Amino acid sequence: MAPFLRCLSASVLMLACALAGAQLVNPQPSDDPAAVPVWRKVHASLFEGRPILPAPAGMLQLDVPSRAIDAAVVPLAIRVAVPASASAQVVKLYLIIDANPSPISGIFQVTAQAGQTQIETRVRVDGYSFVRAIAETSDGKLYGVTRFVKASGGCSAPPSGDAALAAAMAGRMSLQISGDPAGSEPMVAQLNISHPNHSGLAMDQLSRQFTPAHYVRKVEVRQGSALLFAADVDFSMSENPSFRFRFVPHGADALQVSVEDSQGRRYAMQQAPPAASR
């Protein structure tokens, strides 16, 4: 799915959403989520019209506030629980925010063992919107949950701090790990990335020019050959994006973090394995 994200520029998506959005102004929680024009376009393009089944109870959970305190920094969590004995496991998660200029906000590879996955992050929400989490299982089925968020202007909000300092700090990362490496439960990692994550839609208040888009595009965390976390994201992620995820340690190799942004810049760091960091 990464080529799909890369081939559609923000300007094309903005136009498509503007045309579709004219058909449904100020959506409300009582509206039919399946009838939203933007979602119908995404469903047809990204999922080729495959049916989105209601998630069984307890399988897929999407936590997001119904009203955003700050539309540029909206906390969001996706949780998946599938018994390890189940015939099909979740292999990919999709995050769709209908009202955003780029509605396909994130695609996450699910690699956690023991049938449990939890991804937490912070997103921008540009207007009253349905927010969707879609889980794809190893047998090709799609399951979805939908929440409604009241927000305004998250993608066009100005940076929260000094732009020059944010640019100088771009690419600095920290990775905090908690949990028992020898325990039966997956460990928890918190990855923080310093990056302005400019959407290209915010106007510089001094120059009155739009700040060019510059945002984190790809994130990977590996331990040896094992992939622990992977995300293909866009400017729907908030400034200084962060990701909290679960993982199962794989031996004594260091954890390797790699990040690529929309300007092709690459950043990397490594972290001692969980057992060595205790």
Tab-separated table of N, CA and C in Angstrom, residues 39 64 139 189 234 239 264:
chain	number	residue	atom	x	y	z
A	39	TRP	N	-15.045	8.441	2.134
A	39	TRP	CA	-14.845	7.047	2.515
A	39	TRP	C	-15.148	6.107	1.353
A	64	VAL	N	-10.578	7.216	20.763
A	64	VAL	CA	-10.282	8.578	20.347
A	64	VAL	C	-11.353	9.464	20.977
A	139	ASP	N	-6.248	-14.190	6.340
A	139	ASP	CA	-7.077	-14.855	5.338
A	139	ASP	C	-7.738	-13.852	4.390
A	189	ALA	N	7.015	-0.302	24.004
A	189	ALA	CA	8.018	0.663	23.535
A	189	ALA	C	7.338	1.984	23.235
A	234	ASP	N	1.437	9.754	7.145
A	234	ASP	CA	1.523	11.027	6.442
A	234	ASP	C	1.373	12.166	7.442
A	239	GLU	N	2.744	17.026	14.969
A	239	GLU	CA	4.120	17.502	15.093
A	239	GLU	C	4.846	16.654	16.135
A	264	GLY	N	12.872	12.644	1.651
A	264	GLY	CA	13.869	11.611	1.422
A	264	GLY	C	14.974	11.572	2.456
